[in-house]
PDB file of C-alpha atoms in Angstrom:
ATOM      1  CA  UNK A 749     163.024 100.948 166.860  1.00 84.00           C
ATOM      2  CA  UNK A 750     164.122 100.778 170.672  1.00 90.00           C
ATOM      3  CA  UNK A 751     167.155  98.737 171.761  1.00 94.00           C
ATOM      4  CA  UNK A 752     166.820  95.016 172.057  1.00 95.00           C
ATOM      5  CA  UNK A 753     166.641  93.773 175.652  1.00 95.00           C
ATOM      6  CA  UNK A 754     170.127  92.196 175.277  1.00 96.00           C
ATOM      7  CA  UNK A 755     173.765  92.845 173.925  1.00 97.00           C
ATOM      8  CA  UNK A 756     173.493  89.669 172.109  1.00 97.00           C
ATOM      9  CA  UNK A 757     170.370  90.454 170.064  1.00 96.00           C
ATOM     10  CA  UNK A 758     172.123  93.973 169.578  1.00 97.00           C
ATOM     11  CA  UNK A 759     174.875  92.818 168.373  1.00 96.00           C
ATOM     12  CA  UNK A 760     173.274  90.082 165.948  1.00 95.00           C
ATOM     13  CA  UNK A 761     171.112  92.683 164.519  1.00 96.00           C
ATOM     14  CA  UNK A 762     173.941  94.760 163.167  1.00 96.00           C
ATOM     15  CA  UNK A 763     175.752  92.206 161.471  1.00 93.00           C
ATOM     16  CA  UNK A 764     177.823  90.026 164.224  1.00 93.00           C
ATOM     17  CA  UNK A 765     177.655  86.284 163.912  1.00 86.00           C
ATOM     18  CA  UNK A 766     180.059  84.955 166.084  1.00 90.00           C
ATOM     19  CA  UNK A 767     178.258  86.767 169.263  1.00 94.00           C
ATOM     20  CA  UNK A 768     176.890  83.789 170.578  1.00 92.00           C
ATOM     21  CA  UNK A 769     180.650  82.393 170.799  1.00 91.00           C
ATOM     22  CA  UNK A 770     181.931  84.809 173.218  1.00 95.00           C
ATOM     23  CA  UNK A 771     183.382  83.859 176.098  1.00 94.00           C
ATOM     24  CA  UNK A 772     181.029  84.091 179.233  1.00 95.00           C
ATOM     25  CA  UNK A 773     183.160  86.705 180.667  1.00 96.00           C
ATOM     26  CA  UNK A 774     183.305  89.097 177.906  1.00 96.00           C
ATOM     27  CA  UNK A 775     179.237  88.651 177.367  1.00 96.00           C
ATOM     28  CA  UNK A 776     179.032  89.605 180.933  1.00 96.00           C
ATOM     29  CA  UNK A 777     181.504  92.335 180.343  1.00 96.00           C
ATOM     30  CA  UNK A 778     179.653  93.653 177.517  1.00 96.00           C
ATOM     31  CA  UNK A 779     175.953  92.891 179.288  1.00 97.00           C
ATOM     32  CA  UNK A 780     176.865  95.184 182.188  1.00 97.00           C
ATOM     33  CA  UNK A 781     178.164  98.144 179.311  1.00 96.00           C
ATOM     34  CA  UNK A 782     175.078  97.920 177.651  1.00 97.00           C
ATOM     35  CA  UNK A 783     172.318  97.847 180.450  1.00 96.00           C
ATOM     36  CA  UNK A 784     174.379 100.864 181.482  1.00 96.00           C
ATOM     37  CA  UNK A 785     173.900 102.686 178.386  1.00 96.00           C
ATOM     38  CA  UNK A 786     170.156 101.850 178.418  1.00 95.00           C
ATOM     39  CA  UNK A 787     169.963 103.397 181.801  1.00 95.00           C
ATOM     40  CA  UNK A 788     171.347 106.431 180.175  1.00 93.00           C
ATOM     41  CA  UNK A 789     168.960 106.477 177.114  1.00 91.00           C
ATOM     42  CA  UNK A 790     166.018 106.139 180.130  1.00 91.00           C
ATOM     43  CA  UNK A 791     167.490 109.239 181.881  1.00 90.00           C
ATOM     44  CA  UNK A 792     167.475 111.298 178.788  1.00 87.00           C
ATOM     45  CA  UNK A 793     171.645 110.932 178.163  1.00 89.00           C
ATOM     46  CA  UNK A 794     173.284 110.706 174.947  1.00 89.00           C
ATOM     47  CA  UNK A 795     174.094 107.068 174.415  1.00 93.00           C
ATOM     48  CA  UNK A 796     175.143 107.235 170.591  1.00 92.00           C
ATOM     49  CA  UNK A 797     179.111 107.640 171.494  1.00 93.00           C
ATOM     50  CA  UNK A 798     178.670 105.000 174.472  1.00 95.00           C
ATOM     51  CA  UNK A 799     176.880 102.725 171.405  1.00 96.00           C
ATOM     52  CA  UNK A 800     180.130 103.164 169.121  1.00 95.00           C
ATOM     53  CA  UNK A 801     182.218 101.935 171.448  1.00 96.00           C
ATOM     54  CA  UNK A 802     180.258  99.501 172.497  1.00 97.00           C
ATOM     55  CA  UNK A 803     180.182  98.575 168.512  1.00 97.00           C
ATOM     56  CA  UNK A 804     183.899  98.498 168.501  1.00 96.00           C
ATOM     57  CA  UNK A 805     184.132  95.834 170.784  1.00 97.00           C
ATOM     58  CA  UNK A 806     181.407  93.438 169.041  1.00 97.00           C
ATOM     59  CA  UNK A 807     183.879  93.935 166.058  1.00 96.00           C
ATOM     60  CA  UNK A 808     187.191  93.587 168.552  1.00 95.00           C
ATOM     61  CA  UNK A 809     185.239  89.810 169.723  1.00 95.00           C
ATOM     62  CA  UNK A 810     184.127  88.710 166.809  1.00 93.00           C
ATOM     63  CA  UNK A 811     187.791  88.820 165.130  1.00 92.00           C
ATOM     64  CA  UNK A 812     189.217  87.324 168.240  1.00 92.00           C
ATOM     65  CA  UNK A 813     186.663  84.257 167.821  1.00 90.00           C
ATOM     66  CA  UNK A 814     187.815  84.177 163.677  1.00 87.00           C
ATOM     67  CA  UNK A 815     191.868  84.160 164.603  1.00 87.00           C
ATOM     68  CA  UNK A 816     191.079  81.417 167.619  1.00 87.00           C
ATOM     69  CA  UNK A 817     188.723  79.438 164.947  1.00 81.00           C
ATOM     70  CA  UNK A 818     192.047  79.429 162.508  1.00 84.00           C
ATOM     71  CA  UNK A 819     194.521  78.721 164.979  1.00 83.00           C
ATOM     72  CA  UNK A 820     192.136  75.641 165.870  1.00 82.00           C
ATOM     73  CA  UNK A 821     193.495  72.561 163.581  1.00 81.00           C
ATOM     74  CA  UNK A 822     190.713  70.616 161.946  1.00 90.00           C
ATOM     75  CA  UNK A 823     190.335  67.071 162.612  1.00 92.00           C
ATOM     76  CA  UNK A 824     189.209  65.754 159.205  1.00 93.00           C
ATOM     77  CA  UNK A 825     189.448  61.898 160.511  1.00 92.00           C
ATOM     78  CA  UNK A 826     186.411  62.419 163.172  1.00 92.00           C
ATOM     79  CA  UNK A 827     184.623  64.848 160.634  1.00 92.00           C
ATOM     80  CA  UNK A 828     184.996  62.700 157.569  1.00 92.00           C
ATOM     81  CA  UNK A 829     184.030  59.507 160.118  1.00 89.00           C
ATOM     82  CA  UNK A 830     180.841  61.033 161.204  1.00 89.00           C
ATOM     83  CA  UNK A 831     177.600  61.684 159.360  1.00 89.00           C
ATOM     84  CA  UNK A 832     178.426  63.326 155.842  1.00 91.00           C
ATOM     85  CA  UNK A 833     176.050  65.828 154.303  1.00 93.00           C
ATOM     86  CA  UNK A 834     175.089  65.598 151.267  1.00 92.00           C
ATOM     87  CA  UNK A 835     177.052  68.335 149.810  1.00 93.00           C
ATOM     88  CA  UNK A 836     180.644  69.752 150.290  1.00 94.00           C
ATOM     89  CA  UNK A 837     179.625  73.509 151.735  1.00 92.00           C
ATOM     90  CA  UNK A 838     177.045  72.160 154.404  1.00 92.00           C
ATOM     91  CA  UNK A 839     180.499  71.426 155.716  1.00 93.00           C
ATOM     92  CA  UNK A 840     181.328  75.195 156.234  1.00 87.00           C
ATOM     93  CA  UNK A 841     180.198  75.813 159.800  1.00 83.00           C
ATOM     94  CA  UNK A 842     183.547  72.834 160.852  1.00 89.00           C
ATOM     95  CA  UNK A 843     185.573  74.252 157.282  1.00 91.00           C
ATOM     96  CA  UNK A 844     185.763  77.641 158.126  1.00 85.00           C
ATOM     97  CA  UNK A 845     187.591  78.756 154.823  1.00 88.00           C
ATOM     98  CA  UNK A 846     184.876  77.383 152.814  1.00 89.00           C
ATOM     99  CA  UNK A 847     183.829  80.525 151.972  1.00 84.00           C
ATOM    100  CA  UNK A 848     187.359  81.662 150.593  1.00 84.00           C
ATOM    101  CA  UNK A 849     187.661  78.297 148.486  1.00 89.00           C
ATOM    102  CA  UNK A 850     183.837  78.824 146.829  1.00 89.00           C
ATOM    103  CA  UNK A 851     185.873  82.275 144.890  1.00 86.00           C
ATOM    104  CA  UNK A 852     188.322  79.580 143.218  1.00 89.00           C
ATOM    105  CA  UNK A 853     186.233  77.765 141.049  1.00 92.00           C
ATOM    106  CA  UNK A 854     188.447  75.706 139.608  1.00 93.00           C
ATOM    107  CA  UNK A 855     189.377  74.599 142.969  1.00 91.00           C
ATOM    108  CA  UNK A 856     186.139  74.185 144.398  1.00 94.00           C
ATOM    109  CA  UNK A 857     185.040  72.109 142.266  1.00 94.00           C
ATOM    110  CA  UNK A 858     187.808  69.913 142.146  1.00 93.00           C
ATOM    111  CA  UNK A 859     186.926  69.316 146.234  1.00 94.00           C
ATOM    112  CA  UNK A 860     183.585  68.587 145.549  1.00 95.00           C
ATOM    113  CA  UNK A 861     184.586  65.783 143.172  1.00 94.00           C
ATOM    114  CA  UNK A 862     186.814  64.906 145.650  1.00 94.00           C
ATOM    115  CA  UNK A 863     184.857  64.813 148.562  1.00 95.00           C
ATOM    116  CA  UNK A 864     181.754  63.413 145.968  1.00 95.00           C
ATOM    117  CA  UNK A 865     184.020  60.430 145.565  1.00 94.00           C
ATOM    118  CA  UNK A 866     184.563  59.916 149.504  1.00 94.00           C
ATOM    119  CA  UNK A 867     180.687  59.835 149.684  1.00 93.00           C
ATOM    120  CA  UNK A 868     180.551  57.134 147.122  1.00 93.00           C
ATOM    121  CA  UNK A 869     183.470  55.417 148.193  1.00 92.00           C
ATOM    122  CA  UNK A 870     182.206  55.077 151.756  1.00 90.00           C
ATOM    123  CA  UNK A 871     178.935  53.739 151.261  1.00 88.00           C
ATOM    124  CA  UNK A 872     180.420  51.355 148.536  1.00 87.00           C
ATOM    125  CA  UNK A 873     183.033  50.413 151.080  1.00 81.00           C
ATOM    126  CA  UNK A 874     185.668  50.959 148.130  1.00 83.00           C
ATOM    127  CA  UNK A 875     189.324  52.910 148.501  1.00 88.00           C
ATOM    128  CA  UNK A 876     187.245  54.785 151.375  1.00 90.00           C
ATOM    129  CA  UNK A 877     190.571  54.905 153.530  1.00 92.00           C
ATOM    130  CA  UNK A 878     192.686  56.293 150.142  1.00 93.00           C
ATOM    131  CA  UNK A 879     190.478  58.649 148.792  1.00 93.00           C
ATOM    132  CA  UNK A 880     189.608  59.927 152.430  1.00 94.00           C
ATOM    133  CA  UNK A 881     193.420  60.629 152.609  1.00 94.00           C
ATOM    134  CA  UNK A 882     193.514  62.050 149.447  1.00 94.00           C
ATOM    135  CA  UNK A 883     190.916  64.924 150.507  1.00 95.00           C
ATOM    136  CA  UNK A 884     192.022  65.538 154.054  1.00 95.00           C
ATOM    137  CA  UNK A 885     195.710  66.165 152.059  1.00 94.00           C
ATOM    138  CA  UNK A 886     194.677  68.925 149.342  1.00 93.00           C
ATOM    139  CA  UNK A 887     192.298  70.223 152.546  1.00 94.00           C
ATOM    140  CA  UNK A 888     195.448  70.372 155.160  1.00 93.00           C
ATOM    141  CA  UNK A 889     197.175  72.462 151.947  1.00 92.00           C
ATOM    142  CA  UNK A 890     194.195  74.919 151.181  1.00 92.00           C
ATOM    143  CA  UNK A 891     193.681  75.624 155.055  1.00 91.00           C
ATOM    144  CA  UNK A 892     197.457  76.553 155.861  1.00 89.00           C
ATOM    145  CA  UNK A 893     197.393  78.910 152.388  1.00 88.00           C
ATOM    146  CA  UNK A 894     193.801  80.508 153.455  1.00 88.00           C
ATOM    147  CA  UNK A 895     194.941  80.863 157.497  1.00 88.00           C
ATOM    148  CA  UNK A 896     197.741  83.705 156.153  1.00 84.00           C
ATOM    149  CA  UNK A 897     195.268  85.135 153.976  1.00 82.00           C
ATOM    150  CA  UNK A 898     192.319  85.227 156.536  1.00 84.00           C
ATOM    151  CA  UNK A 899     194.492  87.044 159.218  1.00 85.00           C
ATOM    152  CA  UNK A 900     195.634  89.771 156.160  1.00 86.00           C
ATOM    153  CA  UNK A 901     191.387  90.149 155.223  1.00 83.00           C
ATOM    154  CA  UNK A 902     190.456  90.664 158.739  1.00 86.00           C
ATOM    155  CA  UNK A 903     193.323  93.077 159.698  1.00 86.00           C
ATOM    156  CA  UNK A 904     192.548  94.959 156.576  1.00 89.00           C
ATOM    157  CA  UNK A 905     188.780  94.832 156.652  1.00 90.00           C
ATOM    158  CA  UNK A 906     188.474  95.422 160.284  1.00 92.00           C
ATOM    159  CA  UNK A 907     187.911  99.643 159.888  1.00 93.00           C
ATOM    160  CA  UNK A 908     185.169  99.126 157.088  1.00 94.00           C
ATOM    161  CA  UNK A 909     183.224  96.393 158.948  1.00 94.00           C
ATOM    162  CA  UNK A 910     182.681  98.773 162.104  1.00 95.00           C
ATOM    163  CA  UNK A 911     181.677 101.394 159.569  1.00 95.00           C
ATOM    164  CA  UNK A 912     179.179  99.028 158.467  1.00 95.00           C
ATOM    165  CA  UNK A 913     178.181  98.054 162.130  1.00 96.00           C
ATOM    166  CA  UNK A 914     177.745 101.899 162.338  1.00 96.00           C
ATOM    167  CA  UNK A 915     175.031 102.516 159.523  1.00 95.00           C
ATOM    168  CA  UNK A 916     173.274  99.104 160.529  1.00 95.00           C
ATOM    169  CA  UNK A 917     172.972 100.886 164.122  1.00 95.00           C
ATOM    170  CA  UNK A 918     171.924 104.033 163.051  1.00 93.00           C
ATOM    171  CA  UNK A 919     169.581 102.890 160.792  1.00 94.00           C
ATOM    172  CA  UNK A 920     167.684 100.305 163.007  1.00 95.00           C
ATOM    173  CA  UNK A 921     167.972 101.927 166.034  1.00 94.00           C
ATOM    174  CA  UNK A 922     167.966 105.995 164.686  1.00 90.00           C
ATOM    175  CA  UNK A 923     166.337 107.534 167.893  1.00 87.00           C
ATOM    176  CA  UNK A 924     169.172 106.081 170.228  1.00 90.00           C
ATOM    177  CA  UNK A 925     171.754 108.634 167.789  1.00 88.00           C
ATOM    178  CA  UNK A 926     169.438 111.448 167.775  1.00 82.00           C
ATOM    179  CA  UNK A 927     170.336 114.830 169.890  1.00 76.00           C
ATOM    180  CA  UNK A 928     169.025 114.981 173.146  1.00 72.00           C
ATOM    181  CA  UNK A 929     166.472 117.779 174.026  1.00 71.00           C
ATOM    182  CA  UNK A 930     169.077 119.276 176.422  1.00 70.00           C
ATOM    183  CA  UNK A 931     172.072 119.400 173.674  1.00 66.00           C
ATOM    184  CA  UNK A 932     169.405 120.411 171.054  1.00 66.00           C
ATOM    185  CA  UNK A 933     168.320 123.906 174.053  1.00 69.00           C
ATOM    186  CA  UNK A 934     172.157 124.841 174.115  1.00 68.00           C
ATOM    187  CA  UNK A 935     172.423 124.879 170.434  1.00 61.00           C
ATOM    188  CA  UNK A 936     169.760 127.085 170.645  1.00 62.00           C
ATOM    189  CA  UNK A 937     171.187 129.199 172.724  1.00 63.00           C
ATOM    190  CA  UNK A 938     174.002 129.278 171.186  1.00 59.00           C
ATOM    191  CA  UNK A 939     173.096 129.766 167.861  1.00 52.00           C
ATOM    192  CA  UNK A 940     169.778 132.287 168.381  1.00 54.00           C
ATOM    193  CA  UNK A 941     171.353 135.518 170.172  1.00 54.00           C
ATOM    194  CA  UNK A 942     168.776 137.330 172.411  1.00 59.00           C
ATOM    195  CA  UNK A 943     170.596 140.642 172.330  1.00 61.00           C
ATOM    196  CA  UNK A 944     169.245 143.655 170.351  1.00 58.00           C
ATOM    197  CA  UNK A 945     170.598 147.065 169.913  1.00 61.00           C
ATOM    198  CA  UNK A 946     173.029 148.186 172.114  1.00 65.00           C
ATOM    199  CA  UNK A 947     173.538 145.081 173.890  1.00 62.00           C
ATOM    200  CA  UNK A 948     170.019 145.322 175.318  1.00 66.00           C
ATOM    201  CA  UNK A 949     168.545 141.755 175.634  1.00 66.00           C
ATOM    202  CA  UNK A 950     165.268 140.310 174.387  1.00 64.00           C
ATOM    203  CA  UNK A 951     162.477 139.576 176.009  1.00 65.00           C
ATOM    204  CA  UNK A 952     160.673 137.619 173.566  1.00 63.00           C
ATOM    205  CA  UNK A 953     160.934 133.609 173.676  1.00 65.00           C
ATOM    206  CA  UNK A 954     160.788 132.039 170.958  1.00 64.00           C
ATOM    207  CA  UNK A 955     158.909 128.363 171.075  1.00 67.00           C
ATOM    208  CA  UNK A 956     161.384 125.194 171.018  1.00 63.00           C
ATOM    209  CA  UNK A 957     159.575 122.565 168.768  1.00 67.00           C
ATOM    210  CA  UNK A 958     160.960 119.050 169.289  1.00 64.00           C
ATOM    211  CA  UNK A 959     161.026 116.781 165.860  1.00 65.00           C
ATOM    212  CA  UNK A 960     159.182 113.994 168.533  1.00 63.00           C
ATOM    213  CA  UNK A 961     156.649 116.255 168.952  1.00 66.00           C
ATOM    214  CA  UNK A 962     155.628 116.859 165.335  1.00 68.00           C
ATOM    215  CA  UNK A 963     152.549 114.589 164.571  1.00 69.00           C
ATOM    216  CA  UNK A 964     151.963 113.718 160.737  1.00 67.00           C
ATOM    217  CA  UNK A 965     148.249 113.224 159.963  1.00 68.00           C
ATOM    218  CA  UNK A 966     145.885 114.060 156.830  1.00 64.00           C
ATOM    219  CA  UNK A 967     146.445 117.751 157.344  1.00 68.00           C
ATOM    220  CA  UNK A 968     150.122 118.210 156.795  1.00 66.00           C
ATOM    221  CA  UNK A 969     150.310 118.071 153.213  1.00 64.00           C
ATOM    222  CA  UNK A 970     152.491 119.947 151.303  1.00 58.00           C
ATOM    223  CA  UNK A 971     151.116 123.306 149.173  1.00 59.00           C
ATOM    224  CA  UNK A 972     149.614 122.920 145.976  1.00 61.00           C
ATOM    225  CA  UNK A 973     152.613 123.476 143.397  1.00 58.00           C
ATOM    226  CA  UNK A 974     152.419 126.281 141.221  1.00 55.00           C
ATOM    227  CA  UNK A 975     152.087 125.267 137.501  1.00 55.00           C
ATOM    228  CA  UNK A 976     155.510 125.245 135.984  1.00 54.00           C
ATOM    229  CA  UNK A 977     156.542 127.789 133.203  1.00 52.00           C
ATOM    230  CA  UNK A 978     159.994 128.811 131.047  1.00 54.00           C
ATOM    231  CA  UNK A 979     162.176 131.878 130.853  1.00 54.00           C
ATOM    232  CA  UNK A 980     163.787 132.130 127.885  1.00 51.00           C
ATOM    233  CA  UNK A 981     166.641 134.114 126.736  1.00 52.00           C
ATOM    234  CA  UNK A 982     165.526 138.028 125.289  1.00 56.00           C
ATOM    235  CA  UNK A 983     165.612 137.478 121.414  1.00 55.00           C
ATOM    236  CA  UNK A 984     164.594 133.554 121.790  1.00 52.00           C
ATOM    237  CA  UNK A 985     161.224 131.910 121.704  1.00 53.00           C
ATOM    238  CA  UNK A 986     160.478 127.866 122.065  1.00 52.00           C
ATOM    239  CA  UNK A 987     161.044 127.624 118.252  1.00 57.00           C
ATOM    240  CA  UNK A 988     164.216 129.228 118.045  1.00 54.00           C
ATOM    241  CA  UNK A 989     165.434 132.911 117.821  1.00 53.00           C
ATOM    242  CA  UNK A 990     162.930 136.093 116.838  1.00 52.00           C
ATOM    243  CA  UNK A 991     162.108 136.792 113.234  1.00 53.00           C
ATOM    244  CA  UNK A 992     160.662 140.247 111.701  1.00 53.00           C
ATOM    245  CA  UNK A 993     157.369 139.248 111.804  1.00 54.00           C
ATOM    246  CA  UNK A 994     157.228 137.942 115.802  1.00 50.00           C
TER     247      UNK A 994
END
């Protein structure tokens, strides 16, 4: 597949979800790296180290957005005062430890009761002031617990998600990490010594054959196999070892 027209959709398409929150400088920043490294994959240059740093810094921006998103405090009062969804994780794009509360059961469903109740309470127009306190409480305890622990899972995860940005790249995108034809003729060079006795040099040149220029149709099919047989150990047939009469 060839690269997408823009950073953005690059960077979406290998995992990042908080590229459409970058700041407008650093998306012009990285738009003007990566129209340069498609101007290098049009000129036959390798790109694929250009694309892992370029990678880096998707990674770099995205974490920035997460630490920025926790530093943020949450107004509950306006959230809870607004237009409630039905359920408690539909919440999760304004909650953003949601996701780190769902992997304590217990506790998760103990804030969907809660937050259940508020529901109830509010279109009964019962305790909704009290039980709206209640909530925002256990929430204002949860968030300063999970900020610590957020911070310690991205600084620790940080080396394994650009290792997964990696494979996603190489795998959608496999031609942009492929050797050019120039890097693959001075391997060949390298490797494939013209010189024959006495330091005399060869005349003969060998064809290059590019992997692009292969073509798969009905003809390249593999050779028939042979039919498979057994060797057995001297003394041994399929039944067990020799006797007299064998």
């Amino acid at each position: 597949m060839e690269l997408p027209d823009t950073v953005i959709r690059f960077a979406e398409s290998i995992g990042s979800v908080k590229c459409r929150h970058w700041s407008k400088l650093n998306r012009s920043f990285l738009a003007g790296e990566y129209k340069n490294i498609k101007d290098l994959q049009r000129a036959g240059e390798k790109i694929s180290n250009h694309l892992e740093r370029l990678i880096e810094k998707t990674v770099e921006l995205d974490e920035a957005i997460y630490k920025n998103d926790i530093d943020s405090s949450i107004s509950y009062e306006c959230l809870f005062d607004g237009k409630l969804p039905k359920i408690f994780s539909e919440l999760e794009k304004d909650i953003w430890f949601i996701p780190f509360l769902k992997k304590d059961i217990e506790q998760w469903k103990l804030l969907e009761k809660n937050y259940n109740s508020l529901r109830i309470s509010r279109s009964l127009d019962s305790n909704y002031l009290e039980t709206r306190r209640g909530l925002i409480k256990n929430l204002r305890k949860e968030e300063e617990h999970f900020k610590w622990e957020f911070i310690r899972h991205l600084n620790a995860t940080k080396k394994s998600v650009i290792e997964q940005r990696y494979r996603a790249a190489r795998h959608i995108y496999s031609s942009a990490f492929r050797p050019t034809k120039s890097e693959i003729d001075s391997l060949r060079k390298t490797v494939y010594s013209r010189t024959i006795g006495l330091g005399v040099e060869s005349t003969y040149k060998d064809r290059i054959i590019y992997a692009d220029d292969v073509l798969f149709d009905e003809h390249t099919r593999p050779p028939k196999k042979n039919d498979k047989y057994a060797l057995y150990i001297p003394g041994w047939s399929l039944n067990g070892a020799f006797t007299d009469s064998d």
